[in-house]
């Protein structure tokens, strides 16, 4: 049977207290690669009795099972997974009234949230409102003019910013250890249209190898993983690593 694979990857947080099917699997979206490979440790005893040489005995053991997935969807959930973080998918749009900053001539002031630029921000120093000629707004914050013209405001002064944020979410990166997950692959053979599924019971994810924020092509979250033995999977003749099922 020839095979050209396409399919969907579902990932769940590994929980030893729940069966594989009971874990909360989430579809990671479009992925351009899902593959795994096996490496082995080999010990060989040379034949020291025969002048022609050769091998008298060989022992081969599994070293490790590793894999790779290339995710093409930059969702908050995928970024949190790839960057060992935690996602806050919904941040409110309630107006922010007093966000403290410092005004410095010629500098950029990044706001804590992405600003809704259709609603004009208000910049104040105490009871003094900083004139709009002294800054240019952008979604990320304001750029201060090289010369501040508002009377009573000088470079280095403390200011407060009032603005309305856009609906957004965030990811706090690199605050967790490497996540342990379960992986379910639901695939189709492009040659004959038959189904294939793969269950990886327990895998540890590596951190994203590269996250490009400026590029000329569609980006990829490339993740490596190691499949570990899941001792909660039991039964005669049952693999504790992975199971492959293919439509006949």
Coordinates of C-alpha atoms in Angstrom, one line a residue:
X1 CA 0.0 0.0 0.0
X2 CA 1.4 3.4 -1.0
X3 CA 0.9 6.3 1.3
X4 CA 0.7 10.0 1.0
X5 CA -0.6 11.4 4.3
X6 CA -2.9 14.3 5.2
X7 CA -4.8 14.7 8.4
X8 CA -5.6 16.5 11.7
X9 CA -3.6 16.5 14.9
X10 CA -5.3 16.7 18.2
X11 CA -3.4 17.3 21.4
X12 CA -4.4 17.0 25.1
X13 CA -2.6 17.5 28.3
X14 CA -1.4 14.2 29.6
X15 CA -3.2 13.1 32.8
X16 CA -2.3 9.8 34.4
X17 CA -5.6 9.7 36.2
X18 CA -7.7 9.8 33.0
X19 CA -7.9 7.3 30.1
X20 CA -6.6 8.4 26.7
X21 CA -10.1 9.0 25.4
X22 CA -11.2 11.0 28.4
X23 CA -8.5 13.6 28.0
X24 CA -9.5 17.0 26.5
X25 CA -8.2 16.9 22.9
X26 CA -8.0 20.1 20.9
X27 CA -7.4 20.3 17.2
X28 CA -4.2 22.3 16.5
X29 CA -5.3 23.2 13.0
X30 CA -3.4 23.0 9.8
X31 CA -0.1 21.2 10.0
X32 CA 2.4 20.6 7.2
X33 CA 4.4 17.9 8.9
X34 CA 3.7 15.1 11.4
X35 CA 6.4 12.5 11.6
X36 CA 8.2 10.3 14.1
X37 CA 11.4 8.2 14.0
X38 CA 13.1 5.5 16.0
X39 CA 16.7 5.3 17.1
X40 CA 18.4 2.2 18.5
X41 CA 21.4 1.2 20.6
X42 CA 23.4 -1.6 19.1
X43 CA 26.1 -3.7 20.8
X44 CA 28.2 -6.0 18.6
X45 CA 30.6 -8.8 19.7
X46 CA 33.2 -9.4 17.0
X47 CA 34.2 -12.9 16.1
X48 CA 37.8 -13.2 17.4
X49 CA 38.0 -16.9 16.4
X50 CA 37.7 -16.6 12.6
X51 CA 40.5 -14.9 10.7
X52 CA 37.9 -13.6 8.3
X53 CA 36.3 -11.6 11.1
X54 CA 32.6 -11.0 11.3
X55 CA 30.1 -10.7 14.2
X56 CA 29.6 -13.4 16.7
X57 CA 26.6 -11.8 18.5
X58 CA 24.5 -8.6 18.3
X59 CA 22.1 -7.0 20.8
X60 CA 19.8 -4.2 19.6
X61 CA 17.6 -2.1 21.9
X62 CA 15.3 0.8 21.3
X63 CA 17.0 4.0 22.3
X64 CA 14.2 6.5 21.9
X65 CA 11.2 7.5 19.8
X66 CA 11.2 11.1 18.6
X67 CA 9.0 13.1 16.3
X68 CA 8.2 16.5 14.8
X69 CA 5.1 18.5 14.0
X70 CA 5.0 21.7 12.0
X71 CA 2.0 23.7 13.1
X72 CA 0.8 26.4 10.6
X73 CA -1.8 28.1 12.8
X74 CA -0.5 30.8 15.2
X75 CA -3.4 30.5 17.7
X76 CA -2.9 31.5 21.3
X77 CA -3.3 27.9 22.3
X78 CA -0.7 26.7 19.9
X79 CA 1.7 29.5 20.9
X80 CA 1.2 28.6 24.6
X81 CA 1.9 24.9 23.7
X82 CA 5.0 25.7 21.6
X83 CA 6.5 28.2 24.1
X84 CA 5.7 26.4 27.3
X85 CA 3.3 29.1 28.4
X86 CA -0.2 29.9 29.5
X87 CA -2.8 31.5 27.4
X88 CA -5.3 34.1 28.4
X89 CA -7.6 33.9 25.4
X90 CA -10.0 36.8 26.4
X91 CA -8.8 40.1 27.7
X92 CA -11.5 42.7 28.3
X93 CA -12.2 45.9 26.4
X94 CA -13.0 48.0 29.4
X95 CA -11.4 51.5 29.1
X96 CA -8.1 51.9 31.0
X97 CA -8.2 55.2 32.9
X98 CA -4.8 55.6 34.7
X99 CA -1.9 53.7 33.2
X100 CA 1.3 55.2 34.5
X101 CA 4.2 56.0 32.2
X102 CA 7.0 58.5 31.7
X103 CA 7.1 61.0 28.9
X104 CA 10.5 61.3 27.2
X105 CA 11.1 63.5 24.2
X106 CA 11.7 61.5 21.0
X107 CA 10.8 58.1 22.6
X108 CA 8.2 55.5 22.1
X109 CA 5.9 54.6 25.0
X110 CA 4.6 51.0 24.8
X111 CA 1.1 50.6 26.4
X112 CA 0.2 47.6 28.5
X113 CA -2.5 46.6 26.0
X114 CA -3.1 47.0 22.3
X115 CA -5.0 50.2 21.8
X116 CA -8.2 50.8 19.9
X117 CA -7.0 53.7 17.7
X118 CA -10.5 54.7 16.7
X119 CA -10.9 56.0 20.3
X120 CA -8.5 58.8 21.0
X121 CA -6.3 58.3 24.1
X122 CA -6.0 61.0 26.7
X123 CA -2.5 61.7 28.1
X124 CA -2.3 63.7 31.3
X125 CA 0.3 65.0 33.8
X126 CA -1.7 65.7 36.9
X127 CA -4.5 68.1 35.8
X128 CA -2.6 69.0 32.6
X129 CA -3.6 67.3 29.4
X130 CA -0.7 66.7 27.0
X131 CA -1.5 68.2 23.6
X132 CA -2.0 65.8 20.7
X133 CA 0.8 67.7 18.8
X134 CA 3.2 66.1 21.3
X135 CA 2.6 62.5 20.3
X136 CA 1.6 60.2 17.5
X137 CA -0.6 57.2 18.3
X138 CA -0.2 53.6 17.0
X139 CA -1.8 50.4 18.2
X140 CA 1.1 49.6 20.5
X141 CA 1.4 53.0 22.1
X142 CA 2.5 56.6 21.4
X143 CA 5.6 58.2 19.9
X144 CA 6.6 61.4 21.7
X145 CA 7.6 64.4 19.7
X146 CA 11.3 65.4 19.7
X147 CA 10.2 68.7 21.3
X148 CA 7.4 68.7 23.9
X149 CA 5.3 71.9 23.5
X150 CA 2.6 71.4 26.1
X151 CA 3.1 74.1 28.8
X152 CA 4.1 72.6 32.2
X153 CA 5.2 69.2 30.7
X154 CA 8.9 68.4 30.3
X155 CA 10.8 65.3 29.3
X156 CA 11.1 62.9 32.1
X157 CA 7.7 63.8 33.7
X158 CA 5.4 61.1 35.0
X159 CA 2.2 60.8 33.0
X160 CA -1.1 58.8 33.0
X161 CA -2.6 57.4 29.9
X162 CA -6.3 56.7 29.4
X163 CA -7.3 54.6 26.4
X164 CA -9.6 51.8 25.2
X165 CA -8.0 48.4 24.4
X166 CA -9.1 46.1 21.6
X167 CA -10.4 42.6 22.2
X168 CA -7.3 40.4 22.4
X169 CA -5.6 37.6 24.2
X170 CA -2.2 37.0 25.5
X171 CA 0.4 34.3 26.1
X172 CA 2.9 34.3 29.0
X173 CA 5.8 32.3 27.6
X174 CA 8.4 30.0 29.2
X175 CA 6.7 29.9 32.6
X176 CA 6.1 26.1 32.6
X177 CA 8.3 23.0 32.2
X178 CA 8.2 21.0 29.0
X179 CA 4.5 19.9 28.7
X180 CA 3.5 16.3 28.7
X181 CA 0.8 15.6 26.2
X182 CA -1.2 12.9 24.5
X183 CA -1.5 13.1 20.7
X184 CA -4.2 11.7 18.4
X185 CA -3.7 11.8 14.6
X186 CA -6.7 11.4 12.3
X187 CA -5.3 10.9 8.9
X188 CA -6.3 10.0 5.3
X189 CA -4.2 8.3 2.7
X190 CA -4.2 10.5 -0.3
X191 CA -3.6 7.5 -2.5
X192 CA -6.7 5.5 -1.7
X193 CA -8.7 7.7 0.6
X194 CA -8.5 5.2 3.5
X195 CA -8.3 6.3 7.1
X196 CA -5.4 6.0 9.5
X197 CA -5.3 6.9 13.2
X198 CA -2.3 7.2 15.5
X199 CA -2.4 7.3 19.3
X200 CA 0.6 8.6 21.1
X201 CA -0.2 8.0 24.8
X202 CA 2.5 10.2 26.4
X203 CA 4.9 12.6 24.7
X204 CA 7.0 15.4 26.0
X205 CA 7.2 18.5 23.8
X206 CA 10.3 20.5 23.0
X207 CA 10.1 24.3 22.8
X208 CA 9.5 25.9 19.4
X209 CA 12.7 25.9 17.3
X210 CA 12.0 29.3 15.7
X211 CA 9.3 31.9 15.9
X212 CA 9.5 34.4 13.1
X213 CA 7.6 37.7 13.5
X214 CA 8.8 39.2 10.3
X215 CA 8.9 37.1 7.2
X216 CA 8.0 36.9 3.5
X217 CA 6.3 33.5 3.8
X218 CA 3.7 31.7 5.9
X219 CA 5.2 31.0 9.3
X220 CA 5.7 27.6 11.0
X221 CA 5.7 26.6 14.6
X222 CA 8.1 23.6 14.4
X223 CA 7.9 21.4 17.5
X224 CA 9.9 18.3 18.4
X225 CA 8.7 15.7 20.8
X226 CA 9.8 12.5 22.5
X227 CA 7.4 9.6 23.1
X228 CA 7.7 8.1 26.5
X229 CA 6.3 4.9 28.0
X230 CA 2.9 5.3 29.5
X231 CA 2.7 2.8 32.3
X232 CA -1.1 3.5 32.7
X233 CA -1.7 1.6 29.5
X234 CA -1.9 -2.1 30.4
X235 CA -2.8 -5.4 28.8
X236 CA -1.2 -8.3 27.1
X237 CA 0.2 -7.4 23.7
X238 CA -0.7 -3.7 24.2
X239 CA 2.0 -1.0 23.4
X240 CA 2.6 1.6 26.1
X241 CA 4.1 3.9 23.5
X242 CA 1.7 4.3 20.5
X243 CA -0.9 2.5 18.5
X244 CA -1.5 2.8 14.7
X245 CA -4.8 1.7 13.1
X246 CA -5.3 1.7 9.3
X247 CA -8.5 1.1 7.3
X248 CA -8.3 -2.2 5.5

